[in-house]
Coordinates of C-alpha atoms in Angstrom, one line a residue:
X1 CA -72.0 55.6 -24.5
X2 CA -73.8 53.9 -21.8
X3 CA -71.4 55.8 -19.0
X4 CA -72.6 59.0 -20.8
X5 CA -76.3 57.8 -20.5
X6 CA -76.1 57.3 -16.8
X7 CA -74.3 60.8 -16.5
X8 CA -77.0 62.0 -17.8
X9 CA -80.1 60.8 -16.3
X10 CA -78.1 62.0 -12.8
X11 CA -77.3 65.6 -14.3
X12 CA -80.6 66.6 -15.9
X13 CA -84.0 67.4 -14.2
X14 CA -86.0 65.4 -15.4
X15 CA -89.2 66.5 -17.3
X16 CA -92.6 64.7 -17.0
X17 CA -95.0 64.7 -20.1
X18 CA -95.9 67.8 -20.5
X19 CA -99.8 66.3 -21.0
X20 CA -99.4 64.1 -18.1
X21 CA -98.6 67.7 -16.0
X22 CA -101.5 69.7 -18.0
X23 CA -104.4 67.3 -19.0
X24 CA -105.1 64.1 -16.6
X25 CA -106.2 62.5 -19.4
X26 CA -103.1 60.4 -19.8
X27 CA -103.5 57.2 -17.5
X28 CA -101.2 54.4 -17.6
X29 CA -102.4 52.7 -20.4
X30 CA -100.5 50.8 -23.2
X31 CA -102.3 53.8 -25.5
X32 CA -101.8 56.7 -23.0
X33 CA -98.2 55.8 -22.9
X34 CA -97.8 55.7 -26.5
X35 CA -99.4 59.2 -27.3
X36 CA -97.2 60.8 -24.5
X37 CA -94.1 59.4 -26.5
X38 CA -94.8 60.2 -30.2
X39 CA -96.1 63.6 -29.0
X40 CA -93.0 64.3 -26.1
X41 CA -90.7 63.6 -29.9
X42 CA -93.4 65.1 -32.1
X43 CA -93.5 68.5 -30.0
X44 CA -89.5 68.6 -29.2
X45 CA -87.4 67.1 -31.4
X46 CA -85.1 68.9 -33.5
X47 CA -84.0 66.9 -36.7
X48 CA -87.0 65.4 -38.2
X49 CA -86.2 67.1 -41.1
X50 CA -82.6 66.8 -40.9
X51 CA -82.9 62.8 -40.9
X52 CA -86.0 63.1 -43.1
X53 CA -88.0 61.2 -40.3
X54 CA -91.7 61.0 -41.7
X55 CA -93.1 61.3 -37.8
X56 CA -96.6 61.1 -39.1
X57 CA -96.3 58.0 -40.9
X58 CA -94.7 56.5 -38.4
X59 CA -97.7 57.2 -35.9
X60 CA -100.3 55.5 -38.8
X61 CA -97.9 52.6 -38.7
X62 CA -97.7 51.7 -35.3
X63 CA -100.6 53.3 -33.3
X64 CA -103.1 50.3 -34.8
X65 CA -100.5 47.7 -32.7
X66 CA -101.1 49.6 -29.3
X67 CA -104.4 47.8 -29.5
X68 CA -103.0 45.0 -29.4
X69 CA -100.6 45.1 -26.5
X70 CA -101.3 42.8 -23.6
X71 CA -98.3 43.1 -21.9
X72 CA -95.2 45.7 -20.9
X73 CA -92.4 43.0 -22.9
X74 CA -95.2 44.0 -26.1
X75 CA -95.0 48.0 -25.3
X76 CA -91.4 47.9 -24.7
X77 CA -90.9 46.2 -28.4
X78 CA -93.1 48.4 -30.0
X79 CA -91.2 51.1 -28.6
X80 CA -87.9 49.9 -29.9
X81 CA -89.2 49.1 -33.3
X82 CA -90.5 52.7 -33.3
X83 CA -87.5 54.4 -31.8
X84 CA -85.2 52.1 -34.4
X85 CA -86.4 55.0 -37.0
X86 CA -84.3 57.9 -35.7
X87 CA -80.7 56.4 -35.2
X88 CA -79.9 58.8 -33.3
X89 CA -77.1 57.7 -30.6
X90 CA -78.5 60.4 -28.4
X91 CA -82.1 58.6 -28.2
X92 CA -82.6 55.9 -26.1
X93 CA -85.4 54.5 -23.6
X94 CA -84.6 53.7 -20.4
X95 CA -87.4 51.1 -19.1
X96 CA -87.5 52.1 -15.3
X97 CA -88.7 50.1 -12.7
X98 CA -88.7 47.2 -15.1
X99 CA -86.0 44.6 -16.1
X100 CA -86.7 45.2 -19.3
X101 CA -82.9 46.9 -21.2
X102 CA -82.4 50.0 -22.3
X103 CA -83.6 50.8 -26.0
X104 CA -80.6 52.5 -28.0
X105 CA -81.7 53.9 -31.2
X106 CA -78.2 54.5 -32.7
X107 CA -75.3 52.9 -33.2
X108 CA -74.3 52.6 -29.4
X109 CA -76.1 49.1 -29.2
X110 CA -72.8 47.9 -30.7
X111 CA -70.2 49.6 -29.2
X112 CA -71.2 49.0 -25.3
X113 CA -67.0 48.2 -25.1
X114 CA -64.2 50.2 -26.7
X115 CA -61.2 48.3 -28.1
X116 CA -59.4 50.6 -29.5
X117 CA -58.3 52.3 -26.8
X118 CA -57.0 51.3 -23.7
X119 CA -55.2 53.7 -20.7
X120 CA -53.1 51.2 -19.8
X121 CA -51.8 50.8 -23.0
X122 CA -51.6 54.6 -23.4
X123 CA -49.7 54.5 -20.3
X124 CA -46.5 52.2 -21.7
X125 CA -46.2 54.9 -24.7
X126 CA -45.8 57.5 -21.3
X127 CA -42.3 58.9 -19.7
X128 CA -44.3 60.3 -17.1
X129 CA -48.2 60.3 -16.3
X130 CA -50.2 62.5 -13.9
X131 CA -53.9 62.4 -13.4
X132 CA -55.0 65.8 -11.9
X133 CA -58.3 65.2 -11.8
X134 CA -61.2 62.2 -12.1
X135 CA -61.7 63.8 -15.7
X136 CA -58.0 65.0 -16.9
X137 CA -55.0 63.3 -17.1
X138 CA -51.6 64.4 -18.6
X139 CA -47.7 63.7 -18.8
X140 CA -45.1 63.1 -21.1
X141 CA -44.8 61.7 -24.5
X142 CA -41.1 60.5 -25.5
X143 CA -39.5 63.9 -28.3
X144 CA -40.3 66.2 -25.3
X145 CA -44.1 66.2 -26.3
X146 CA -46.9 66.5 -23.8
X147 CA -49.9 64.5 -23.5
X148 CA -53.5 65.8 -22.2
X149 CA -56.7 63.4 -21.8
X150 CA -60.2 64.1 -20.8
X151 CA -62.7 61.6 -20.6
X152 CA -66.1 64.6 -19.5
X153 CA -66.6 67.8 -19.5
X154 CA -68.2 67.4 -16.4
X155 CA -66.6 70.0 -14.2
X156 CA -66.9 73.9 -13.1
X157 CA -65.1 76.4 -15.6
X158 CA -63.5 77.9 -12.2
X159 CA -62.0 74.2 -11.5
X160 CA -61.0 73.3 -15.4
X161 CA -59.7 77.2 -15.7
X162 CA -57.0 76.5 -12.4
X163 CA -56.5 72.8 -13.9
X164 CA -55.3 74.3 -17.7
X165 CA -53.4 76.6 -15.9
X166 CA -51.3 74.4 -13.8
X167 CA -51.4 71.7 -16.4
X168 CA -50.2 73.9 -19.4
X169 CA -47.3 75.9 -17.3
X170 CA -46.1 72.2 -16.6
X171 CA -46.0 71.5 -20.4
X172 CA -44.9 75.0 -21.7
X173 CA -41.8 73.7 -23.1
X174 CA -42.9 70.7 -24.9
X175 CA -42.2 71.1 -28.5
X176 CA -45.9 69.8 -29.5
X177 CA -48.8 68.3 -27.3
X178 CA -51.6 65.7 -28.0
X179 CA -54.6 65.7 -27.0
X180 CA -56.3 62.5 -26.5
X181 CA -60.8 62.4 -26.5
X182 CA -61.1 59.1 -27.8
X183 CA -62.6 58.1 -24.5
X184 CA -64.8 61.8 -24.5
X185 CA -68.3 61.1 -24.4
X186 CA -70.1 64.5 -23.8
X187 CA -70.4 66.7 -21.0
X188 CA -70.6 71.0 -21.1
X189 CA -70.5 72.8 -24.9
X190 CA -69.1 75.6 -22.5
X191 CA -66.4 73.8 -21.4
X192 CA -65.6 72.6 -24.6
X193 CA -65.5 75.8 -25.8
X194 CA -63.5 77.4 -23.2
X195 CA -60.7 74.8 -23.2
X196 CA -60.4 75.0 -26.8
X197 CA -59.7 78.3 -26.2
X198 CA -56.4 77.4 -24.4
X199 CA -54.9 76.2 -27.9
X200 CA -56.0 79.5 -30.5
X201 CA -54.5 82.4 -31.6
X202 CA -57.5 84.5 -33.0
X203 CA -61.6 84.5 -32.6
X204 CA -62.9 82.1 -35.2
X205 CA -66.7 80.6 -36.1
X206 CA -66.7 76.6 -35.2
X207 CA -70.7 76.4 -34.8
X208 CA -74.1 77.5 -35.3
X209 CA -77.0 75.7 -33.1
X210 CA -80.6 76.3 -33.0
X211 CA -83.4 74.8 -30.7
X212 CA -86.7 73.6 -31.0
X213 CA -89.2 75.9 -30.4
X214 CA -92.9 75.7 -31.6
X215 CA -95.1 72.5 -32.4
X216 CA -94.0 72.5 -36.3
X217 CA -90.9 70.1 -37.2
X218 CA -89.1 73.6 -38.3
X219 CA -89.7 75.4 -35.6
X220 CA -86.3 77.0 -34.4
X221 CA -85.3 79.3 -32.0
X222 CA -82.6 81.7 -33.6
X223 CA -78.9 80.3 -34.4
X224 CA -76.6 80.9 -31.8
X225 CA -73.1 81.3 -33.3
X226 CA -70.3 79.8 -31.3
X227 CA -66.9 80.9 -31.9
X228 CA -63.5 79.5 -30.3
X229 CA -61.9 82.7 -28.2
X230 CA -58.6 83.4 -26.4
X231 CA -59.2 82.3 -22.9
X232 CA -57.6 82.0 -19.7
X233 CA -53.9 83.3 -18.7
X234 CA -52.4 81.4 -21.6
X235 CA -52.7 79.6 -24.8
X236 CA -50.7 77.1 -26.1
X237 CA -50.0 77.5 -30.0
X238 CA -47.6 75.0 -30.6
X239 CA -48.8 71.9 -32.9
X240 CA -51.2 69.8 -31.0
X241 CA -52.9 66.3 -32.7
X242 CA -56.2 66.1 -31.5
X243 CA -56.9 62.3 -31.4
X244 CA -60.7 61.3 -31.6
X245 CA -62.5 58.0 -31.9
X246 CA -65.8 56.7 -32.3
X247 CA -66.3 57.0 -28.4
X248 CA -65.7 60.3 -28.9
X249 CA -69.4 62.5 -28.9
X250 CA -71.7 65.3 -28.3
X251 CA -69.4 67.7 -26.1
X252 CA -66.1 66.2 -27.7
X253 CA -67.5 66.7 -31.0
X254 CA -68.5 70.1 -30.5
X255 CA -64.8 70.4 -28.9
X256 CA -63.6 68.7 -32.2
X257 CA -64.8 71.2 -34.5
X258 CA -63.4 74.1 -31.9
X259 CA -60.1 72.8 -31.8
X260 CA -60.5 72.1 -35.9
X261 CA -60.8 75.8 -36.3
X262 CA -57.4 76.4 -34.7
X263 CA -54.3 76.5 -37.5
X264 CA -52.2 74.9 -35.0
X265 CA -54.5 71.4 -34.7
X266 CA -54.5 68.2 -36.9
X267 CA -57.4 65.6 -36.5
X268 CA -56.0 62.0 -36.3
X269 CA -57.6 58.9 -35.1
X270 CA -61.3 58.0 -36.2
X271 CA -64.3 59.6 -37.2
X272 CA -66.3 60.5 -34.3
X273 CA -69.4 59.3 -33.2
X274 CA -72.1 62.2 -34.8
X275 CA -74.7 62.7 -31.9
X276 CA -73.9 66.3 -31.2
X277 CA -77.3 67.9 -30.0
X278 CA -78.5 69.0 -26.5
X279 CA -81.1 66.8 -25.1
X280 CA -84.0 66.7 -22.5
X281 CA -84.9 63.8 -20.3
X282 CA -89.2 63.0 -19.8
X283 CA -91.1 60.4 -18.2
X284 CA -94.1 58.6 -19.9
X285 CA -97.1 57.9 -17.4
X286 CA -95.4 54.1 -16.8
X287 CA -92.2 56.0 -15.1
X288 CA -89.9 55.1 -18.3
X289 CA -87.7 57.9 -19.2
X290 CA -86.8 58.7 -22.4
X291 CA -84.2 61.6 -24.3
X292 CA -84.8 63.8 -26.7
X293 CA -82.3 65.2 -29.3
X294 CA -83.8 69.1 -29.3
X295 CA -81.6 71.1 -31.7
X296 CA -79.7 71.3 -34.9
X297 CA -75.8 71.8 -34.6
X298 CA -74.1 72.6 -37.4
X299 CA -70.0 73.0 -38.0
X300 CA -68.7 76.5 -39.7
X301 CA -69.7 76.0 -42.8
X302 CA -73.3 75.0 -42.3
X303 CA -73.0 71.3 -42.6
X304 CA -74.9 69.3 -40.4
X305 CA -73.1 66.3 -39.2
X306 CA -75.4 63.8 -36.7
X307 CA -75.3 60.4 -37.3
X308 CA -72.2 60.7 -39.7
X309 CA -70.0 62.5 -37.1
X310 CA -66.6 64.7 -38.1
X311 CA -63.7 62.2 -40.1
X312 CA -59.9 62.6 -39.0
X313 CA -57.4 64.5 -41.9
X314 CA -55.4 61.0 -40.9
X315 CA -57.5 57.6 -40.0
X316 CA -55.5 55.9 -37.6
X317 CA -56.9 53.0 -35.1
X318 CA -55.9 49.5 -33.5
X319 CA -57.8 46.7 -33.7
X320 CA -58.8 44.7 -30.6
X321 CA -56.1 42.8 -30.7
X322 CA -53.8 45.6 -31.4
X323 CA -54.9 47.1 -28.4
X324 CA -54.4 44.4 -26.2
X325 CA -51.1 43.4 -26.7
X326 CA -50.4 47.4 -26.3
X327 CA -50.2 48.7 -29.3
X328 CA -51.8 52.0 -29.9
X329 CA -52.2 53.1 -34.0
X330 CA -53.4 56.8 -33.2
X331 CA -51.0 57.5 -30.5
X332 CA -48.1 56.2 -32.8
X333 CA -49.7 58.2 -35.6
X334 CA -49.4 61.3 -34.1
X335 CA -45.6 60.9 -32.4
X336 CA -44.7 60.0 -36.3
X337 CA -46.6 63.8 -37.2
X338 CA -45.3 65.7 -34.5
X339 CA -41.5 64.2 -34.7

């Protein structure tokens, strides 16, 4: 996760407190900073309700300790203890211009290195390997099956539309393909959505998403449905196992429950992640930037998955030391499904 932070302080624009912009009231005080963070969550975040987050009592509980604060290493913990309450892996506070860490309010405090996956031990399970890309790797598996890997969806459709092309004509006569996100950390729902749409014969619903829009905790913009469509020049619907992991989040879980939708996918690996929403970036009066988890994305059936993320029909992973002395679980697991 903390790759995918840093990818996403560079992508978004960020956005200053909207009171800091309006009313100069806000200075950089110890209080000032505080109000501009409860209310920046208070005004914008989408699953209060969701994660049954009591915001209000949460601001009785630690306003009365901003008084208190004498120092930035005292506002920095006061933030974390506060922030602690979502456990949301896609809320964090990034202290900067300080040497102060990061404040991670999920889960990704503890997974800051994978060891379950490796590429290099990916690579000795490989006949052949090609990287076309910085983001997309593929070759071939041994039982003629082909092997796709993405690590973003960071790149233009035009360039990821040429890419599936070229990649799928080289793979057309593979029996069965796996795809491999257990590195995936986010990146474009678009793309996600357009690339799932290489592997599916017919339109099908994946996912409904709705966005903050008015000062109450259930104020939503209208659901947008997302469905998983035919695109490009071709499709491949032979049997492909879609291997996920808990590295795998926000745009590979979105592309998780696309490529669900398709008859010719299987799930194997581990449960992913669950941070699936859109976020903004702001900035408290200080310069710290903080995210914000704006909407409310729900699978096909209405279920709303964040901080529980979307379980594998087969649970297959290596331990640390599995991994290291190059054995992979979910890679094996799938050549044992598709052979």
């Amino acid at each position: 996760m903390k790759s995918l932070i840093n990818t996403i302080i560079a992508l978004l624009i960020l956005t200053s407190c909207e009171k800091a912009l309006i009313h100069p009231e806000y200075s950089n005080t110890a209080a000032d900073n505080f109000e501009c963070l409860w209310n920046n969550y208070d005004r914008n975040y989408g699953q209060f309700i969701i994660r049954n987050i009591n915001w209000d009592s949460l601001y009785d509980a630690y306003r009365p300790q901003v008084d208190e604060i004498s120092s930035e290493e005292e506002l920095h913990t006061l933030f974390r203890n506060l922030l602690s309450n979502f456990h949301d892996d896609h809320v964090f506070l990034d202290p900067a211009g300080s040497k102060l860490p990061r404040i991670e309010s999920g889960r990704s405090d503890t997974m800051i290195i994978q060891t379950d996956f490796l590429p290099e031990t990916v690579s000795k399970y490989l006949d052949t390997e090609k990287q076309y890309s910085e983001h997309l790797w593929y070759g071939m598996l041994s039982g003629n099956i082909g092997y796709i890997r993405m690590d973003v969806f960071a790149d233009s459709k035009s360039f990821i539309s040429k890419a599936f092309d070229e990649v799928l004509k080289e793979l057309e006569n593979t029996k069965a393909l796996v795809f491999d996100i257990r590195k995936l950390e986010g990146g474009d729902d678009r793309l996600a959505k357009y690339i799932a749409g290489r592997f599916t014969r017919e339109s099908r619903l994946y996912m409904t998403t709705r966005k903050r829009n008015g000062p109450a905790h259930d104020d939503f913009e209208t659901p947008l449905k997302w469905t998983v469509d035919r695109e490009g020049s071709s499709q491949y619907i032979k049997p492909v196992v879609l291997l996920t992991g808990r590295f795998t989040a926000s745009a590979g879980e979105t592309f998780t429950w696309a490529m669900n939708e398709n008859e010719n996918v299987i799930q194997v690996g581990d449960t992913t992640l669950g941070a699936f929403s859109d976020i903004i970036v702001m900035e408290l009066p200080n310069g710290w930037l903080h995210t914000v988890s704006v909407g409310d994305y729900r699978d096909a059936g209405g279920t709303n998955l964040e901080g529980t993320g979307i379980a594998p029909l087969y649970i297959a992973r290596s331990s640390k030391s599995e991994t290291l002395a190059g054995i992979d679980r979910g890679l094996e697991k799938a050549l044992e499904l598709l052979n």
